[in-house]
Tab-separated table of N, CA and C in Angstrom:
chain	number	residue	atom	x	y	z
A	30	UNK	N	70.853	1.234	-32.062
A	30	UNK	CA	70.600	1.962	-30.761
A	30	UNK	C	69.607	0.758	-30.333
A	31	UNK	N	69.756	0.416	-29.008
A	31	UNK	CA	68.967	-0.299	-28.256
A	31	UNK	C	67.518	0.458	-28.259
A	32	UNK	N	66.246	-0.456	-28.631
A	32	UNK	CA	64.977	-0.136	-27.468
A	32	UNK	C	64.881	0.550	-26.401
A	33	UNK	N	63.445	1.055	-26.416
A	33	UNK	CA	63.731	1.412	-24.899
A	33	UNK	C	61.860	1.644	-24.416
A	34	UNK	N	61.502	1.132	-23.357
A	34	UNK	CA	59.922	1.160	-22.738
A	34	UNK	C	60.386	2.022	-21.825
A	35	UNK	N	59.601	1.477	-21.467
A	35	UNK	CA	58.518	1.863	-19.967
A	35	UNK	C	57.156	0.998	-19.612
A	36	UNK	N	57.077	0.668	-18.458
A	36	UNK	CA	56.117	-0.322	-18.407
A	36	UNK	C	54.135	0.520	-18.186
A	37	UNK	N	54.015	0.053	-18.787
A	37	UNK	CA	52.155	0.527	-19.017
A	37	UNK	C	51.139	-0.501	-18.163
A	38	UNK	N	51.620	-1.436	-18.092
A	38	UNK	CA	50.431	-1.840	-17.543
A	38	UNK	C	51.137	-3.765	-17.185
A	39	UNK	N	50.114	-3.938	-15.955
A	39	UNK	CA	49.904	-5.311	-15.763
A	39	UNK	C	48.430	-5.655	-15.833
A	40	UNK	N	48.109	-6.733	-16.949
A	40	UNK	CA	47.278	-7.729	-17.445
A	40	UNK	C	47.555	-8.436	-16.302
A	41	UNK	N	45.956	-9.375	-16.019
A	41	UNK	CA	45.761	-10.367	-15.390
A	41	UNK	C	44.387	-10.283	-16.512
A	42	UNK	N	43.893	-11.618	-17.006
A	42	UNK	CA	43.071	-12.171	-17.782
A	42	UNK	C	42.305	-13.807	-17.499
A	43	UNK	N	41.419	-13.518	-16.742
A	43	UNK	CA	40.618	-14.830	-16.676
A	43	UNK	C	39.945	-15.229	-17.516
A	44	UNK	N	40.077	-16.814	-17.662
A	44	UNK	CA	39.611	-17.707	-19.535
A	44	UNK	C	38.563	-18.373	-18.301
A	45	UNK	N	37.500	-18.634	-19.411
A	45	UNK	CA	36.633	-19.753	-18.861
A	45	UNK	C	37.566	-21.335	-19.412
A	46	UNK	N	37.093	-22.218	-19.451
A	46	UNK	CA	37.814	-23.480	-19.836
A	46	UNK	C	37.196	-23.649	-21.706
A	47	UNK	N	39.198	-23.819	-22.032
A	47	UNK	CA	38.994	-24.005	-23.391
A	47	UNK	C	37.929	-24.582	-24.408
A	48	UNK	N	37.452	-24.363	-25.072
A	48	UNK	CA	36.774	-25.263	-26.575
A	48	UNK	C	37.853	-26.119	-27.011
A	49	UNK	N	37.997	-26.840	-27.012
A	49	UNK	CA	38.653	-27.877	-28.689
A	49	UNK	C	38.468	-28.158	-29.618
A	50	UNK	N	38.407	-26.993	-30.627
A	50	UNK	CA	38.223	-27.584	-32.255
A	50	UNK	C	38.619	-28.662	-32.771
A	51	UNK	N	39.498	-29.171	-32.297
A	51	UNK	CA	40.184	-30.441	-32.345
A	51	UNK	C	41.361	-29.909	-34.079
A	52	UNK	N	42.532	-31.058	-34.828
A	52	UNK	CA	42.864	-30.211	-35.912
A	52	UNK	C	42.055	-29.766	-36.358
A	53	UNK	N	42.624	-28.852	-36.826
A	53	UNK	CA	42.229	-27.740	-38.549
A	53	UNK	C	42.660	-28.172	-39.696
A	54	UNK	N	42.471	-27.262	-40.464
A	54	UNK	CA	43.409	-26.807	-41.759
A	54	UNK	C	44.477	-26.208	-41.225
A	55	UNK	N	44.817	-25.753	-40.493
A	55	UNK	CA	45.970	-25.098	-39.864
A	55	UNK	C	46.687	-25.188	-38.636
A	56	UNK	N	45.781	-25.873	-37.899
A	56	UNK	CA	46.439	-26.323	-36.812
A	56	UNK	C	45.991	-27.038	-35.919
A	57	UNK	N	46.033	-27.553	-34.680
A	57	UNK	CA	44.971	-27.796	-33.805
A	57	UNK	C	45.024	-26.522	-32.166
A	58	UNK	N	43.031	-26.616	-32.935
A	58	UNK	CA	43.336	-24.962	-32.394
A	58	UNK	C	42.046	-25.201	-31.815
A	59	UNK	N	42.236	-24.355	-30.712
A	59	UNK	CA	41.721	-24.032	-29.147
A	59	UNK	C	40.907	-23.069	-29.479
A	60	UNK	N	39.949	-22.256	-28.271
A	60	UNK	CA	39.638	-20.927	-28.257
A	60	UNK	C	39.136	-21.008	-26.390
A	61	UNK	N	39.619	-19.918	-26.195
A	61	UNK	CA	40.000	-19.327	-24.730
A	61	UNK	C	38.398	-18.095	-24.521
A	62	UNK	N	37.298	-17.909	-24.251
A	62	UNK	CA	36.494	-17.106	-24.103
A	62	UNK	C	37.157	-16.835	-22.462
A	63	UNK	N	37.436	-15.713	-22.802
A	63	UNK	CA	37.703	-14.520	-21.419
A	63	UNK	C	36.803	-14.077	-20.795
A	64	UNK	N	36.399	-14.366	-19.046
A	64	UNK	CA	35.849	-13.865	-18.285
A	64	UNK	C	35.693	-13.084	-17.889
A	65	UNK	N	37.224	-12.298	-17.545
A	65	UNK	CA	37.083	-11.206	-17.270
A	65	UNK	C	39.309	-10.793	-16.827
A	66	UNK	N	39.155	-10.663	-15.458
A	66	UNK	CA	40.453	-9.152	-15.656
A	66	UNK	C	40.120	-8.577	-14.968
A	67	UNK	N	41.802	-8.234	-14.581
A	67	UNK	CA	41.732	-6.528	-14.704
A	67	UNK	C	43.055	-6.421	-15.660
A	68	UNK	N	43.778	-4.499	-14.765
A	68	UNK	CA	45.051	-4.019	-15.616
A	68	UNK	C	44.776	-2.536	-14.736
A	69	UNK	N	46.719	-3.208	-14.869
A	69	UNK	CA	46.619	-1.629	-13.444
A	69	UNK	C	48.117	-1.334	-14.045
A	70	UNK	N	47.865	0.227	-14.039
A	70	UNK	CA	49.721	0.877	-14.484
A	70	UNK	C	49.211	2.526	-13.626
A	71	UNK	N	50.494	2.905	-13.845
A	71	UNK	CA	50.600	4.339	-13.946
A	71	UNK	C	49.073	5.012	-14.276
A	72	UNK	N	49.395	5.285	-15.928
A	72	UNK	CA	48.499	5.984	-16.769
A	72	UNK	C	46.922	5.001	-17.111
A	73	UNK	N	47.572	3.506	-16.648
A	73	UNK	CA	45.847	3.114	-16.718
A	73	UNK	C	45.820	2.037	-16.493
A	74	UNK	N	44.240	2.163	-15.919
A	74	UNK	CA	43.871	0.589	-14.837
A	74	UNK	C	42.367	0.152	-14.848
A	75	UNK	N	41.660	-0.453	-14.650
A	75	UNK	CA	40.351	-1.085	-15.112
A	75	UNK	C	40.240	-2.574	-14.706
A	76	UNK	N	39.002	-2.976	-15.346
A	76	UNK	CA	38.492	-3.992	-15.880
A	76	UNK	C	38.158	-4.438	-17.241
A	77	UNK	N	38.954	-5.840	-16.953
A	77	UNK	CA	38.680	-6.805	-18.296
A	77	UNK	C	36.819	-7.036	-18.223
A	78	UNK	N	36.920	-6.415	-19.415
A	78	UNK	CA	34.532	-7.475	-19.447
A	78	UNK	C	35.008	-8.462	-19.983
A	79	UNK	N	34.218	-8.786	-18.871
A	79	UNK	CA	33.572	-10.506	-19.516
A	79	UNK	C	32.962	-10.532	-20.415
A	80	UNK	N	32.575	-9.975	-20.974
A	80	UNK	CA	31.209	-10.145	-22.308
A	80	UNK	C	31.802	-10.341	-24.070
A	81	UNK	N	33.368	-9.493	-23.639
A	81	UNK	CA	34.149	-9.539	-24.968
A	81	UNK	C	35.451	-9.972	-24.711
A	82	UNK	N	35.061	-11.061	-25.529
A	82	UNK	CA	36.562	-11.452	-25.301
A	82	UNK	C	37.578	-13.018	-25.890
A	83	UNK	N	38.205	-13.562	-26.061
A	83	UNK	CA	38.516	-14.405	-26.604
A	83	UNK	C	40.639	-14.463	-27.113
A	84	UNK	N	41.051	-16.029	-27.078
A	84	UNK	CA	41.650	-15.843	-27.581
A	84	UNK	C	41.602	-17.475	-28.583
A	85	UNK	N	42.067	-17.158	-29.150
A	85	UNK	CA	42.118	-18.139	-30.839
A	85	UNK	C	43.318	-18.443	-30.436
A	86	UNK	N	43.567	-19.965	-29.620
A	86	UNK	CA	45.363	-20.552	-29.708
A	86	UNK	C	45.181	-21.531	-31.146
A	87	UNK	N	46.405	-21.421	-31.875
A	87	UNK	CA	46.940	-22.545	-32.571
A	87	UNK	C	48.004	-23.063	-32.722
A	88	UNK	N	48.167	-24.352	-32.919
A	88	UNK	CA	49.411	-25.189	-31.934
A	88	UNK	C	49.245	-25.264	-33.229
A	89	UNK	N	51.017	-24.547	-34.340
A	89	UNK	CA	50.984	-24.859	-34.808
A	89	UNK	C	52.170	-26.340	-35.450
A	90	UNK	N	52.212	-26.502	-36.154
A	90	UNK	CA	53.302	-27.919	-36.488
A	90	UNK	C	54.372	-28.225	-36.366
A	91	UNK	N	54.905	-26.219	-35.937
A	91	UNK	CA	56.485	-26.411	-34.906
A	91	UNK	C	56.203	-26.621	-33.676
A	92	UNK	N	55.482	-26.872	-32.683
A	92	UNK	CA	55.897	-27.053	-31.904
A	92	UNK	C	55.178	-25.479	-30.926
A	93	UNK	N	55.109	-24.481	-31.676
A	93	UNK	CA	54.739	-22.992	-30.920
A	93	UNK	C	52.879	-23.101	-31.071
A	94	UNK	N	52.575	-22.225	-30.528
A	94	UNK	CA	51.636	-22.368	-30.285
A	94	UNK	C	51.523	-20.546	-30.464
A	95	UNK	N	50.355	-20.343	-31.185
A	95	UNK	CA	50.126	-19.128	-31.921
A	95	UNK	C	49.171	-18.861	-31.398
A	96	UNK	N	48.715	-17.337	-30.811
A	96	UNK	CA	47.811	-16.522	-29.782
A	96	UNK	C	47.106	-15.518	-31.312
A	97	UNK	N	45.942	-15.308	-30.922
A	97	UNK	CA	45.509	-14.108	-31.704
A	97	UNK	C	44.597	-13.352	-30.197
A	98	UNK	N	44.393	-12.727	-29.623
A	98	UNK	CA	43.447	-12.514	-29.114
A	98	UNK	C	42.764	-11.310	-29.288
A	99	UNK	N	41.882	-10.873	-28.604
A	99	UNK	CA	40.345	-9.998	-29.019
A	99	UNK	C	40.186	-9.543	-27.120
A	100	UNK	N	40.041	-8.218	-26.901
A	100	UNK	CA	39.612	-7.697	-25.708
A	100	UNK	C	39.073	-7.094	-25.722
A	101	UNK	N	38.213	-6.996	-24.690
A	101	UNK	CA	37.470	-5.014	-24.370
A	101	UNK	C	37.935	-4.480	-22.848
A	102	UNK	N	38.793	-3.510	-22.484
A	102	UNK	CA	39.011	-3.477	-21.542
A	102	UNK	C	38.183	-1.780	-21.366
A	103	UNK	N	37.917	-1.956	-20.013
A	103	UNK	CA	36.918	-0.732	-19.866
A	103	UNK	C	38.025	-0.206	-18.543
A	104	UNK	N	38.274	1.417	-18.640
A	104	UNK	CA	38.675	1.982	-17.842
A	104	UNK	C	38.169	2.282	-16.328
A	105	UNK	N	38.205	3.164	-15.850
A	105	UNK	CA	37.800	3.272	-14.593
A	105	UNK	C	36.635	4.927	-14.918
A	106	UNK	N	37.629	5.712	-16.035
A	106	UNK	CA	36.629	6.373	-15.279
A	106	UNK	C	35.799	6.096	-16.728
A	107	UNK	N	35.859	4.866	-16.708
A	107	UNK	CA	34.622	4.348	-17.998
A	107	UNK	C	34.944	4.174	-19.768
A	108	UNK	N	36.105	4.778	-19.800
A	108	UNK	CA	35.876	4.668	-21.399
A	108	UNK	C	36.691	3.403	-21.559
A	109	UNK	N	36.514	3.330	-22.653
A	109	UNK	CA	36.147	1.443	-23.682
A	109	UNK	C	37.377	1.455	-24.429
A	110	UNK	N	38.411	0.342	-24.809
A	110	UNK	CA	39.596	0.284	-25.135
A	110	UNK	C	39.592	-1.041	-26.033
A	111	UNK	N	39.597	-1.336	-26.925
A	111	UNK	CA	39.369	-2.529	-27.621
A	111	UNK	C	41.502	-2.479	-27.742
A	112	UNK	N	41.562	-3.730	-27.092
A	112	UNK	CA	42.250	-4.295	-27.455
A	112	UNK	C	43.514	-5.740	-27.795
A	113	UNK	N	43.879	-5.840	-29.540
A	113	UNK	CA	44.173	-6.922	-29.687
A	113	UNK	C	46.073	-6.948	-30.030
A	114	UNK	N	45.598	-8.672	-29.378
A	114	UNK	CA	47.278	-8.794	-30.030
A	114	UNK	C	47.070	-10.276	-30.388
A	115	UNK	N	48.709	-10.173	-30.877
A	115	UNK	CA	49.580	-12.034	-31.448
A	115	UNK	C	50.608	-12.240	-31.098
A	116	UNK	N	50.412	-13.089	-31.104
A	116	UNK	CA	51.404	-13.874	-29.748
A	116	UNK	C	52.411	-14.987	-30.381
A	117	UNK	N	53.294	-15.580	-29.599
A	117	UNK	CA	54.518	-17.250	-29.967
A	117	UNK	C	54.020	-17.386	-28.540
A	118	UNK	N	53.676	-18.739	-28.040
A	118	UNK	CA	54.292	-19.406	-27.006
A	118	UNK	C	54.815	-20.389	-27.251
A	119	UNK	N	56.125	-20.186	-27.211
A	119	UNK	CA	57.247	-22.016	-27.469
A	119	UNK	C	57.539	-21.775	-25.859
A	120	UNK	N	57.333	-23.522	-25.931
A	120	UNK	CA	57.805	-24.228	-25.142
A	120	UNK	C	58.092	-25.688	-24.814
A	121	UNK	N	59.215	-26.196	-24.017
A	121	UNK	CA	59.635	-27.868	-24.111
A	121	UNK	C	58.104	-28.828	-24.372
A	122	UNK	N	58.077	-29.509	-24.682
A	122	UNK	CA	56.841	-30.673	-24.692
A	122	UNK	C	56.140	-31.182	-22.814
A	123	UNK	N	57.609	-31.038	-21.687
A	123	UNK	CA	56.932	-31.414	-20.779
A	123	UNK	C	57.002	-30.150	-19.975
A	124	UNK	N	56.486	-29.398	-20.472
A	124	UNK	CA	56.444	-27.385	-20.011
A	124	UNK	C	54.597	-27.263	-20.508
A	125	UNK	N	54.774	-27.730	-21.928
A	125	UNK	CA	52.964	-27.993	-22.673
A	125	UNK	C	52.442	-28.564	-21.845
A	126	UNK	N	52.943	-29.978	-21.218
A	126	UNK	CA	52.326	-30.936	-20.623
A	126	UNK	C	51.591	-30.357	-19.665
A	127	UNK	N	53.077	-29.568	-18.607
A	127	UNK	CA	52.080	-29.417	-17.075
A	127	UNK	C	50.923	-27.994	-17.440
A	128	UNK	N	51.360	-27.093	-18.697
A	128	UNK	CA	50.275	-25.965	-18.655
A	128	UNK	C	49.131	-26.704	-18.956
A	129	UNK	N	49.019	-28.499	-20.119
A	129	UNK	CA	47.951	-28.167	-20.380
A	129	UNK	C	47.497	-29.706	-18.885
A	130	UNK	N	47.758	-29.473	-18.476
A	130	UNK	CA	46.935	-29.713	-16.434
A	130	UNK	C	47.110	-29.196	-15.689
A	131	UNK	N	46.918	-27.718	-16.303
A	131	UNK	CA	47.160	-26.466	-15.155
A	131	UNK	C	47.389	-26.056	-14.069
A	132	UNK	N	49.190	-26.657	-14.313
A	132	UNK	CA	49.900	-27.068	-13.143
A	132	UNK	C	50.610	-25.136	-13.336
A	133	UNK	N	50.432	-24.482	-11.932
A	133	UNK	CA	51.717	-23.340	-12.074
A	133	UNK	C	53.280	-24.017	-12.507
A	134	UNK	N	53.228	-23.077	-13.768
A	134	UNK	CA	54.914	-23.485	-14.667
A	134	UNK	C	55.308	-21.902	-14.074
A	135	UNK	N	56.495	-21.693	-14.005
A	135	UNK	CA	57.088	-20.551	-13.737
A	135	UNK	C	57.564	-19.204	-15.140
A	136	UNK	N	56.999	-18.388	-15.422
A	136	UNK	CA	57.150	-18.754	-16.610
A	136	UNK	C	59.030	-17.901	-17.839
A	137	UNK	N	59.685	-17.757	-16.291
A	137	UNK	CA	61.427	-18.206	-16.773
A	137	UNK	C	62.047	-19.983	-17.400
A	138	UNK	N	60.050	-20.344	-17.861
A	138	UNK	CA	60.703	-21.703	-17.756
A	138	UNK	C	60.096	-22.177	-19.191
A	139	UNK	N	59.556	-21.056	-20.206
A	139	UNK	CA	58.879	-20.904	-21.133
A	139	UNK	C	59.011	-19.316	-22.074
A	140	UNK	N	58.813	-19.261	-23.771
A	140	UNK	CA	58.727	-17.971	-23.923
A	140	UNK	C	57.334	-17.906	-24.176
A	141	UNK	N	56.418	-16.328	-23.751
A	141	UNK	CA	55.100	-16.280	-24.245
A	141	UNK	C	55.733	-14.630	-24.217
A	142	UNK	N	55.707	-13.873	-25.499
A	142	UNK	CA	56.160	-12.863	-25.664
A	142	UNK	C	54.564	-12.497	-26.980
A	143	UNK	N	54.021	-11.128	-26.890
A	143	UNK	CA	53.289	-10.792	-27.487
A	143	UNK	C	52.516	-9.296	-28.277
A	144	UNK	N	52.223	-8.710	-29.316
A	144	UNK	CA	52.616	-7.295	-29.806
A	144	UNK	C	50.722	-6.678	-29.237
A	145	UNK	N	50.849	-5.761	-28.252
A	145	UNK	CA	49.204	-5.217	-28.147
A	145	UNK	C	48.992	-4.135	-29.260
A	146	UNK	N	47.634	-4.384	-29.275
A	146	UNK	CA	47.264	-2.490	-30.429
A	146	UNK	C	46.316	-1.937	-29.670
A	147	UNK	N	46.240	-1.028	-29.629
A	147	UNK	CA	44.477	-0.587	-29.171
A	147	UNK	C	43.804	0.503	-29.851
A	148	UNK	N	43.134	0.463	-29.633
A	148	UNK	CA	41.790	1.575	-30.870
A	148	UNK	C	40.393	2.048	-29.816
A	149	UNK	N	40.601	2.834	-29.269
A	149	UNK	CA	39.556	3.438	-28.477
A	149	UNK	C	39.309	5.128	-29.280
A	150	UNK	N	38.396	5.155	-28.964
A	150	UNK	CA	37.327	6.894	-29.001
A	150	UNK	C	37.806	7.564	-27.755
A	151	UNK	N	37.778	6.871	-26.665
A	151	UNK	CA	38.194	8.058	-25.596
A	151	UNK	C	39.237	9.258	-25.824
A	152	UNK	N	38.864	10.309	-25.487
A	152	UNK	CA	39.688	11.517	-26.156
A	152	UNK	C	41.070	10.901	-24.996
A	153	UNK	N	40.263	10.853	-23.561
A	153	UNK	CA	42.074	10.645	-22.538
A	153	UNK	C	42.249	9.398	-22.703
A	154	UNK	N	41.788	8.317	-23.281
A	154	UNK	CA	43.064	7.629	-23.299
A	154	UNK	C	43.528	7.614	-25.358
A	155	UNK	N	43.215	8.445	-25.431
A	155	UNK	CA	43.352	8.750	-27.860
A	155	UNK	C	44.939	7.934	-27.951
A	156	UNK	N	45.590	8.318	-26.469
A	156	UNK	CA	47.620	8.426	-26.854
A	156	UNK	C	47.167	6.887	-27.214
A	157	UNK	N	46.661	6.086	-27.385
A	157	UNK	CA	46.888	4.555	-26.601
A	157	UNK	C	46.474	3.950	-28.111
A	158	UNK	N	46.084	4.480	-28.799
A	158	UNK	CA	45.839	4.998	-30.743
A	158	UNK	C	47.158	4.835	-31.266
A	159	UNK	N	48.295	5.769	-30.769
A	159	UNK	CA	49.303	5.867	-31.077
A	159	UNK	C	50.765	5.286	-30.786
A	160	UNK	N	50.569	4.037	-30.273
A	160	UNK	CA	51.899	3.808	-29.493
A	160	UNK	C	51.935	2.065	-29.729
A	161	UNK	N	53.437	1.697	-29.639
A	161	UNK	CA	53.031	0.122	-29.981
A	161	UNK	C	54.191	0.047	-28.899
A	162	UNK	N	52.945	-1.086	-28.244
A	162	UNK	CA	53.479	-1.861	-27.112
A	162	UNK	C	54.187	-3.933	-27.715
A	163	UNK	N	54.836	-4.035	-26.351
A	163	UNK	CA	54.811	-5.632	-26.239
A	163	UNK	C	54.341	-6.111	-24.700
A	164	UNK	N	54.042	-7.464	-24.826
A	164	UNK	CA	53.901	-8.236	-23.658
A	164	UNK	C	54.839	-8.759	-23.579
A	165	UNK	N	55.226	-9.478	-21.832
A	165	UNK	CA	55.758	-11.199	-21.795
A	165	UNK	C	55.132	-11.757	-20.739
A	166	UNK	N	54.774	-12.413	-20.024
A	166	UNK	CA	53.637	-13.172	-19.828
A	166	UNK	C	53.934	-14.501	-19.199
A	167	UNK	N	52.811	-15.211	-18.864
A	167	UNK	CA	53.203	-16.864	-18.180
A	167	UNK	C	51.806	-16.862	-18.331
A	168	UNK	N	51.050	-18.135	-17.726
A	168	UNK	CA	49.849	-18.776	-17.491
A	168	UNK	C	50.081	-18.146	-16.143
A	169	UNK	N	48.633	-19.028	-15.562
A	169	UNK	CA	48.618	-18.754	-14.023
A	169	UNK	C	46.964	-19.971	-13.805
A	170	UNK	N	46.965	-20.361	-12.853
A	170	UNK	CA	45.610	-21.551	-12.558
A	170	UNK	C	44.719	-20.319	-13.055
A	171	UNK	N	43.625	-20.004	-14.140
A	171	UNK	CA	42.039	-19.572	-13.968
A	171	UNK	C	43.014	-18.778	-15.303
A	172	UNK	N	43.886	-18.557	-15.277
A	172	UNK	CA	44.673	-17.095	-16.512
A	172	UNK	C	45.343	-16.964	-16.623
A	173	UNK	N	46.075	-15.183	-16.574
A	173	UNK	CA	47.637	-14.660	-17.867
A	173	UNK	C	47.168	-13.820	-17.443
A	174	UNK	N	48.641	-13.801	-17.105
A	174	UNK	CA	49.398	-12.494	-16.715
A	174	UNK	C	50.248	-11.600	-17.473
A	175	UNK	N	50.620	-10.324	-18.127
A	175	UNK	CA	51.098	-10.036	-18.987
A	175	UNK	C	51.702	-8.547	-18.093
A	176	UNK	N	53.253	-8.054	-18.498
A	176	UNK	CA	53.577	-7.230	-18.197
A	176	UNK	C	53.512	-6.831	-19.490
A	177	UNK	N	52.765	-5.262	-19.720
A	177	UNK	CA	52.996	-4.619	-21.344
A	177	UNK	C	53.678	-3.836	-20.743
A	178	UNK	N	54.484	-3.680	-21.741
A	178	UNK	CA	55.550	-1.955	-22.327
A	178	UNK	C	55.459	-0.915	-23.391
A	179	UNK	N	55.002	0.040	-23.296
A	179	UNK	CA	55.065	0.693	-24.263
A	179	UNK	C	56.356	0.795	-25.034
A	180	UNK	N	56.677	0.755	-25.894
A	180	UNK	CA	57.663	1.283	-26.229
A	180	UNK	C	58.504	2.328	-26.883
A	181	UNK	N	59.454	3.198	-26.927
A	181	UNK	CA	59.840	4.542	-26.562
A	181	UNK	C	60.277	5.252	-28.027
């Protein structure tokens, strides 16, 4: 049976400039501190906290970039939601070069997928603690945009 999903939200994350740690034993490491953003969906909307969040990006030897992200989502009703996700970006060297320059590149030209998980004590959002989600997205000048889907 094929997986079914429903749109959970569109998430836009704004980023500060990257901090480049350089080649570490794990691979080329860059950290993108989160500077804010917003999320909008039928059941969930609010702002991305500018105080808590980062993307620990790892450029692996195979050319794939691995994400390790933590964000604090602040729902419009005041609920606090920790969102964590790991993912993969795969693209050609020419697309990597364009992205590194900050150019707008159509998301259809590369693969950016991740698996978010949510943690909250807010009773009105407790259902998020019990779902599996996937997201696909693309880089934009100053940030990243994702369409997030709940797997049914």
